[in-house]
Amino acid sequence: VSIHTEVLDQVLCKRAELQIAEAAAITAAANKALYFPAGTYVATALTVSSPCRLFGDGILKKTTAANAAFLTISSSDVVIDGLEFRGASFDATPTNVVRNDRAIRASGTNSLSPIRRLRFTNLKINGFAGVAIDVRFAENVQVNECQIQYCGYAGVSFLSVIGGLVTGNQVRFIDATTVNTSIDNPFCISFSRNPGQTLTDSAPCQECIMANNVVSDCRTWTGLDIHGS
């Protein structure tokens, strides 16, 4: 990412059209904010590994349904606000479920070593063959006022999250043209744990609230699911 100037605590990307190199990393300094002006920012994979805020009017675009997350977060104290994420199936039902084709994946190591204080607010996410927002092994997580559609496996997925709030979101068209229902059952919003791990390593979701969400057109399976929590 090309960073040109710092104003107060905001790092500004000044080019409205910016081609981000493949496997580029967003390494915003701790407690800084990275602003994306209106425009389209194309990338294959992005990472956030320190506390920061990413916000603005920009569109972050992934052009292929690769079996990997678009934006990977491994840090506590991260805020993503106001951005739009576009996948390869923008405005269309994905052909197949590709579970790991996630717009955003945020994860700690396990329930004993979680990340904390994550905020995803006023995002638009469209066209990923897997999951729009996938949060694992985390505490104090909020997903608010997001518009999510045309994703293959899930809109919002919490796994072993303690203290989660999912509110005021619109989640629709969570499906794929071809779905293997023996292994892939799409959900609009899901709270779960990993049954293949111990309860110590993958605790059930606890103290989580989902409220005032609008979910629709999850044709293969269920709109709201508490799976193993």
mmCIF file of C-alpha atoms in Angstrom:
data_model
loop_
_atom_site.group_PDB
_atom_site.id
_atom_site.type_symbol
_atom_site.label_atom_id
_atom_site.label_comp_id
_atom_site.label_asym_id
_atom_site.label_seq_id
_atom_site.Cartn_x
_atom_site.Cartn_y
_atom_site.Cartn_z
ATOM 1 C CA VAL A 1 0.000 0.000 0.000
ATOM 2 C CA SER A 2 1.316 3.412 -0.902
ATOM 3 C CA ILE A 3 1.214 5.735 2.104
ATOM 4 C CA HIS A 4 1.893 9.381 1.394
ATOM 5 C CA THR A 5 1.196 11.515 4.426
ATOM 6 C CA GLU A 6 0.008 11.426 8.023
ATOM 7 C CA VAL A 7 -2.602 13.825 9.348
ATOM 8 C CA LEU A 8 -3.240 13.510 13.079
ATOM 9 C CA ASP A 9 -3.671 9.763 13.557
ATOM 10 C CA GLN A 10 -4.862 8.985 10.013
ATOM 11 C CA VAL A 11 -2.681 7.515 7.307
ATOM 12 C CA LEU A 12 -4.083 8.559 3.944
ATOM 13 C CA CYS A 13 -3.975 6.563 0.720
ATOM 14 C CA LYS A 14 -4.309 9.412 -1.781
ATOM 15 C CA ARG A 15 -4.757 7.542 -5.053
ATOM 16 C CA ALA A 16 -8.397 6.842 -5.833
ATOM 17 C CA GLU A 17 -7.399 3.869 -7.976
ATOM 18 C CA LEU A 18 -4.682 1.711 -6.453
ATOM 19 C CA GLN A 19 -3.544 -1.722 -7.547
ATOM 20 C CA ILE A 20 -2.298 -3.469 -4.426
ATOM 21 C CA ALA A 21 0.432 -5.999 -5.143
ATOM 22 C CA GLU A 22 -0.422 -9.660 -4.666
ATOM 23 C CA ALA A 23 0.080 -10.887 -1.094
ATOM 24 C CA ALA A 24 0.365 -7.255 0.030
ATOM 25 C CA ALA A 25 0.161 -6.608 3.757
ATOM 26 C CA ILE A 26 -1.534 -3.714 5.488
ATOM 27 C CA THR A 27 0.814 -3.032 8.386
ATOM 28 C CA ALA A 28 -0.705 0.107 9.836
ATOM 29 C CA ALA A 29 1.158 1.335 12.893
ATOM 30 C CA ALA A 30 -0.373 0.537 16.258
ATOM 31 C CA ASN A 31 -3.368 2.715 17.124
ATOM 32 C CA LYS A 32 -3.317 4.413 13.723
ATOM 33 C CA ALA A 33 -6.032 4.563 11.088
ATOM 34 C CA LEU A 34 -5.742 3.729 7.406
ATOM 35 C CA TYR A 35 -8.194 5.662 5.254
ATOM 36 C CA PHE A 36 -9.337 4.408 1.822
ATOM 37 C CA PRO A 37 -10.851 7.187 -0.328
ATOM 38 C CA ALA A 38 -13.532 6.300 -2.871
ATOM 39 C CA GLY A 39 -12.072 4.019 -5.538
ATOM 40 C CA THR A 40 -11.320 0.357 -6.218
ATOM 41 C CA TYR A 41 -8.391 -1.386 -4.526
ATOM 42 C CA VAL A 42 -7.567 -4.783 -6.066
ATOM 43 C CA ALA A 43 -5.660 -7.425 -4.111
ATOM 44 C CA THR A 44 -5.310 -11.152 -3.555
ATOM 45 C CA ALA A 45 -4.533 -11.258 0.181
ATOM 46 C CA LEU A 46 -4.239 -8.608 2.892
ATOM 47 C CA THR A 47 -3.204 -8.940 6.517
ATOM 48 C CA VAL A 48 -3.662 -6.913 9.693
ATOM 49 C CA SER A 49 -1.257 -7.913 12.450
ATOM 50 C CA SER A 50 -1.339 -4.853 14.723
ATOM 51 C CA PRO A 51 -4.086 -2.733 16.312
ATOM 52 C CA CYS A 52 -5.547 -0.299 13.793
ATOM 53 C CA ARG A 53 -8.654 1.068 12.120
ATOM 54 C CA LEU A 54 -9.357 0.595 8.395
ATOM 55 C CA PHE A 55 -12.115 2.843 7.122
ATOM 56 C CA GLY A 56 -13.357 5.013 4.284
ATOM 57 C CA ASP A 57 -15.434 4.826 1.116
ATOM 58 C CA GLY A 58 -13.187 2.492 -0.858
ATOM 59 C CA ILE A 59 -13.982 -0.855 -2.469
ATOM 60 C CA LEU A 60 -11.560 -3.690 -1.698
ATOM 61 C CA LYS A 61 -11.811 -6.190 -4.528
ATOM 62 C CA LYS A 62 -10.737 -9.826 -4.808
ATOM 63 C CA THR A 63 -11.036 -11.107 -8.349
ATOM 64 C CA THR A 64 -10.751 -14.891 -7.855
ATOM 65 C CA ALA A 65 -12.540 -17.273 -5.490
ATOM 66 C CA ALA A 66 -9.262 -18.582 -4.122
ATOM 67 C CA ASN A 67 -9.309 -21.015 -1.209
ATOM 68 C CA ALA A 68 -7.947 -18.370 1.152
ATOM 69 C CA ALA A 69 -9.102 -15.364 3.137
ATOM 70 C CA PHE A 70 -8.997 -11.914 1.554
ATOM 71 C CA LEU A 71 -8.355 -9.940 4.773
ATOM 72 C CA THR A 72 -6.755 -11.858 7.642
ATOM 73 C CA ILE A 73 -6.690 -10.324 11.131
ATOM 74 C CA SER A 74 -4.458 -11.738 13.868
ATOM 75 C CA SER A 75 -4.436 -8.763 16.237
ATOM 76 C CA SER A 76 -6.654 -7.442 18.985
ATOM 77 C CA ASP A 77 -8.107 -3.917 18.879
ATOM 78 C CA VAL A 78 -9.022 -3.769 15.191
ATOM 79 C CA VAL A 79 -11.865 -1.723 13.706
ATOM 80 C CA ILE A 80 -13.087 -2.094 10.105
ATOM 81 C CA ASP A 81 -15.602 0.601 9.253
ATOM 82 C CA GLY A 82 -17.505 1.701 6.163
ATOM 83 C CA LEU A 83 -15.587 -0.246 3.507
ATOM 84 C CA GLU A 84 -16.965 -2.450 0.749
ATOM 85 C CA PHE A 85 -15.561 -5.911 0.014
ATOM 86 C CA ARG A 86 -16.233 -7.471 -3.381
ATOM 87 C CA GLY A 87 -15.492 -11.068 -4.286
ATOM 88 C CA ALA A 88 -15.408 -12.921 -7.588
ATOM 89 C CA SER A 89 -19.179 -13.591 -7.498
ATOM 90 C CA PHE A 90 -20.238 -9.984 -6.978
ATOM 91 C CA ASP A 91 -24.028 -9.641 -7.304
ATOM 92 C CA ALA A 92 -24.391 -13.306 -8.331
ATOM 93 C CA THR A 93 -24.790 -16.646 -6.559
ATOM 94 C CA PRO A 94 -21.395 -18.406 -6.315
ATOM 95 C CA THR A 95 -21.121 -21.520 -8.456
ATOM 96 C CA ASN A 96 -19.723 -23.693 -5.651
ATOM 97 C CA VAL A 97 -19.072 -23.385 -1.943
ATOM 98 C CA VAL A 98 -15.403 -22.552 -1.303
ATOM 99 C CA ARG A 99 -15.368 -22.358 2.479
ATOM 100 C CA ASN A 100 -12.026 -20.605 2.824
ATOM 101 C CA ASP A 101 -12.910 -17.868 0.332
ATOM 102 C CA ARG A 102 -13.607 -15.430 3.154
ATOM 103 C CA ALA A 103 -13.877 -11.672 2.925
ATOM 104 C CA ILE A 104 -12.656 -11.242 6.515
ATOM 105 C CA ARG A 105 -11.089 -13.858 8.777
ATOM 106 C CA ALA A 106 -10.135 -12.868 12.326
ATOM 107 C CA SER A 107 -8.720 -15.516 14.628
ATOM 108 C CA GLY A 108 -6.811 -16.102 17.805
ATOM 109 C CA THR A 109 -4.823 -19.287 18.412
ATOM 110 C CA ASN A 110 -7.510 -21.073 20.459
ATOM 111 C CA SER A 111 -9.889 -20.283 23.325
ATOM 112 C CA LEU A 112 -6.937 -20.026 25.711
ATOM 113 C CA SER A 113 -5.246 -17.431 23.508
ATOM 114 C CA PRO A 114 -7.956 -15.262 21.918
ATOM 115 C CA ILE A 115 -7.817 -11.931 20.197
ATOM 116 C CA ARG A 116 -10.029 -9.199 21.662
ATOM 117 C CA ARG A 117 -12.030 -6.066 20.894
ATOM 118 C CA LEU A 118 -12.915 -6.325 17.223
ATOM 119 C CA ARG A 119 -15.450 -4.048 15.498
ATOM 120 C CA PHE A 120 -16.944 -4.537 12.034
ATOM 121 C CA THR A 121 -19.364 -1.716 11.275
ATOM 122 C CA ASN A 122 -21.299 -0.507 8.246
ATOM 123 C CA LEU A 123 -19.559 -2.830 5.797
ATOM 124 C CA LYS A 124 -20.828 -4.052 2.438
ATOM 125 C CA ILE A 125 -19.684 -7.578 1.573
ATOM 126 C CA ASN A 126 -20.730 -9.252 -1.653
ATOM 127 C CA GLY A 127 -19.639 -12.195 -3.770
ATOM 128 C CA PHE A 128 -17.451 -14.521 -1.698
ATOM 129 C CA ALA A 129 -17.855 -18.278 -2.183
ATOM 130 C CA GLY A 130 -17.228 -18.936 1.518
ATOM 131 C CA VAL A 131 -17.859 -16.609 4.461
ATOM 132 C CA ALA A 132 -18.292 -12.851 4.658
ATOM 133 C CA ILE A 133 -17.111 -12.351 8.270
ATOM 134 C CA ASP A 134 -15.487 -15.322 10.015
ATOM 135 C CA VAL A 135 -14.360 -14.768 13.635
ATOM 136 C CA ARG A 136 -12.714 -17.506 15.703
ATOM 137 C CA PHE A 137 -11.261 -17.653 19.191
ATOM 138 C CA ALA A 138 -12.053 -14.080 20.108
ATOM 139 C CA GLU A 139 -13.619 -11.986 22.852
ATOM 140 C CA ASN A 140 -15.672 -8.787 22.686
ATOM 141 C CA VAL A 141 -16.603 -8.811 18.993
ATOM 142 C CA GLN A 142 -19.216 -6.615 17.322
ATOM 143 C CA VAL A 143 -20.696 -6.914 13.827
ATOM 144 C CA ASN A 144 -23.118 -4.045 13.338
ATOM 145 C CA GLU A 145 -25.099 -2.528 10.464
ATOM 146 C CA CYS A 146 -23.438 -4.561 7.707
ATOM 147 C CA GLN A 147 -24.981 -5.490 4.356
ATOM 148 C CA ILE A 148 -23.942 -9.004 3.308
ATOM 149 C CA GLN A 149 -25.112 -10.866 0.235
ATOM 150 C CA TYR A 150 -24.202 -13.471 -2.389
ATOM 151 C CA CYS A 151 -21.846 -15.547 -0.260
ATOM 152 C CA GLY A 152 -21.640 -19.316 -0.575
ATOM 153 C CA TYR A 153 -21.373 -20.639 2.980
ATOM 154 C CA ALA A 154 -22.112 -18.041 5.680
ATOM 155 C CA GLY A 155 -22.746 -14.379 6.270
ATOM 156 C CA VAL A 156 -21.478 -14.016 9.852
ATOM 157 C CA SER A 157 -19.777 -16.996 11.499
ATOM 158 C CA PHE A 158 -18.639 -16.923 15.141
ATOM 159 C CA LEU A 159 -16.638 -19.902 16.410
ATOM 160 C CA SER A 160 -15.642 -19.940 20.095
ATOM 161 C CA VAL A 161 -16.451 -16.255 20.570
ATOM 162 C CA ILE A 162 -17.127 -14.878 24.052
ATOM 163 C CA GLY A 163 -19.006 -11.613 24.324
ATOM 164 C CA GLY A 164 -20.245 -11.186 20.752
ATOM 165 C CA LEU A 165 -22.849 -8.774 19.385
ATOM 166 C CA VAL A 166 -24.385 -9.218 15.929
ATOM 167 C CA THR A 167 -27.020 -6.549 15.401
ATOM 168 C CA GLY A 168 -28.747 -4.533 12.703
ATOM 169 C CA ASN A 169 -27.273 -6.479 9.791
ATOM 170 C CA GLN A 170 -28.902 -7.448 6.504
ATOM 171 C CA VAL A 171 -27.802 -10.899 5.334
ATOM 172 C CA ARG A 172 -29.298 -12.484 2.240
ATOM 173 C CA PHE A 173 -28.602 -14.795 -0.700
ATOM 174 C CA ILE A 174 -26.313 -17.160 1.225
ATOM 175 C CA ASP A 175 -26.172 -20.120 -1.135
ATOM 176 C CA ALA A 176 -24.325 -21.651 -4.081
ATOM 177 C CA THR A 177 -25.512 -23.080 -7.379
ATOM 178 C CA THR A 178 -24.061 -26.469 -6.374
ATOM 179 C CA VAL A 179 -24.086 -27.403 -2.665
ATOM 180 C CA ASN A 180 -22.913 -30.702 -1.195
ATOM 181 C CA THR A 181 -25.332 -30.784 1.754
ATOM 182 C CA SER A 182 -23.461 -33.633 3.420
ATOM 183 C CA ILE A 183 -20.602 -31.248 4.240
ATOM 184 C CA ASP A 184 -21.747 -27.716 3.312
ATOM 185 C CA ASN A 185 -24.900 -26.341 4.918
ATOM 186 C CA PRO A 186 -25.092 -22.572 4.416
ATOM 187 C CA PHE A 187 -26.081 -20.220 7.256
ATOM 188 C CA CYS A 188 -26.803 -16.502 7.313
ATOM 189 C CA ILE A 189 -25.600 -16.131 10.932
ATOM 190 C CA SER A 190 -23.996 -18.946 12.935
ATOM 191 C CA PHE A 191 -22.595 -19.373 16.472
ATOM 192 C CA SER A 192 -20.559 -22.573 16.862
ATOM 193 C CA ARG A 193 -17.488 -24.354 18.187
ATOM 194 C CA ASN A 194 -15.101 -26.928 16.725
ATOM 195 C CA PRO A 195 -16.306 -30.374 17.888
ATOM 196 C CA GLY A 196 -12.969 -31.862 16.890
ATOM 197 C CA GLN A 197 -11.207 -29.899 19.645
ATOM 198 C CA THR A 198 -11.556 -30.059 23.419
ATOM 199 C CA LEU A 199 -13.891 -27.649 25.195
ATOM 200 C CA THR A 200 -10.788 -26.004 26.638
ATOM 201 C CA ASP A 201 -9.294 -25.282 23.229
ATOM 202 C CA SER A 202 -12.577 -24.524 21.442
ATOM 203 C CA ALA A 203 -15.135 -23.282 23.939
ATOM 204 C CA PRO A 204 -18.800 -22.806 23.037
ATOM 205 C CA CYS A 205 -19.837 -19.302 22.086
ATOM 206 C CA GLN A 206 -20.890 -17.537 25.284
ATOM 207 C CA GLU A 207 -22.602 -14.251 26.160
ATOM 208 C CA CYS A 208 -23.332 -13.605 22.485
ATOM 209 C CA ILE A 209 -26.339 -11.654 21.233
ATOM 210 C CA MET A 210 -27.891 -11.552 17.782
ATOM 211 C CA ALA A 211 -30.665 -8.973 17.482
ATOM 212 C CA ASN A 212 -32.516 -6.861 14.917
ATOM 213 C CA ASN A 213 -30.947 -8.592 11.940
ATOM 214 C CA VAL A 214 -32.790 -9.206 8.673
ATOM 215 C CA VAL A 215 -31.926 -12.542 7.058
ATOM 216 C CA SER A 216 -33.426 -14.013 3.892
ATOM 217 C CA ASP A 217 -32.825 -16.285 0.913
ATOM 218 C CA CYS A 218 -30.712 -18.896 2.639
ATOM 219 C CA ARG A 219 -32.391 -21.511 0.505
ATOM 220 C CA THR A 220 -30.339 -24.637 1.236
ATOM 221 C CA TRP A 221 -30.201 -24.610 5.037
ATOM 222 C CA THR A 222 -30.973 -22.085 7.835
ATOM 223 C CA GLY A 223 -30.913 -18.344 8.367
ATOM 224 C CA LEU A 224 -29.930 -18.424 12.059
ATOM 225 C CA ASP A 225 -28.044 -21.289 13.657
ATOM 226 C CA ILE A 226 -26.518 -22.092 17.040
ATOM 227 C CA HIS A 227 -24.414 -25.079 16.083
ATOM 228 C CA GLY A 228 -22.622 -26.795 18.915
ATOM 229 C CA SER A 229 -22.805 -23.782 21.261
#
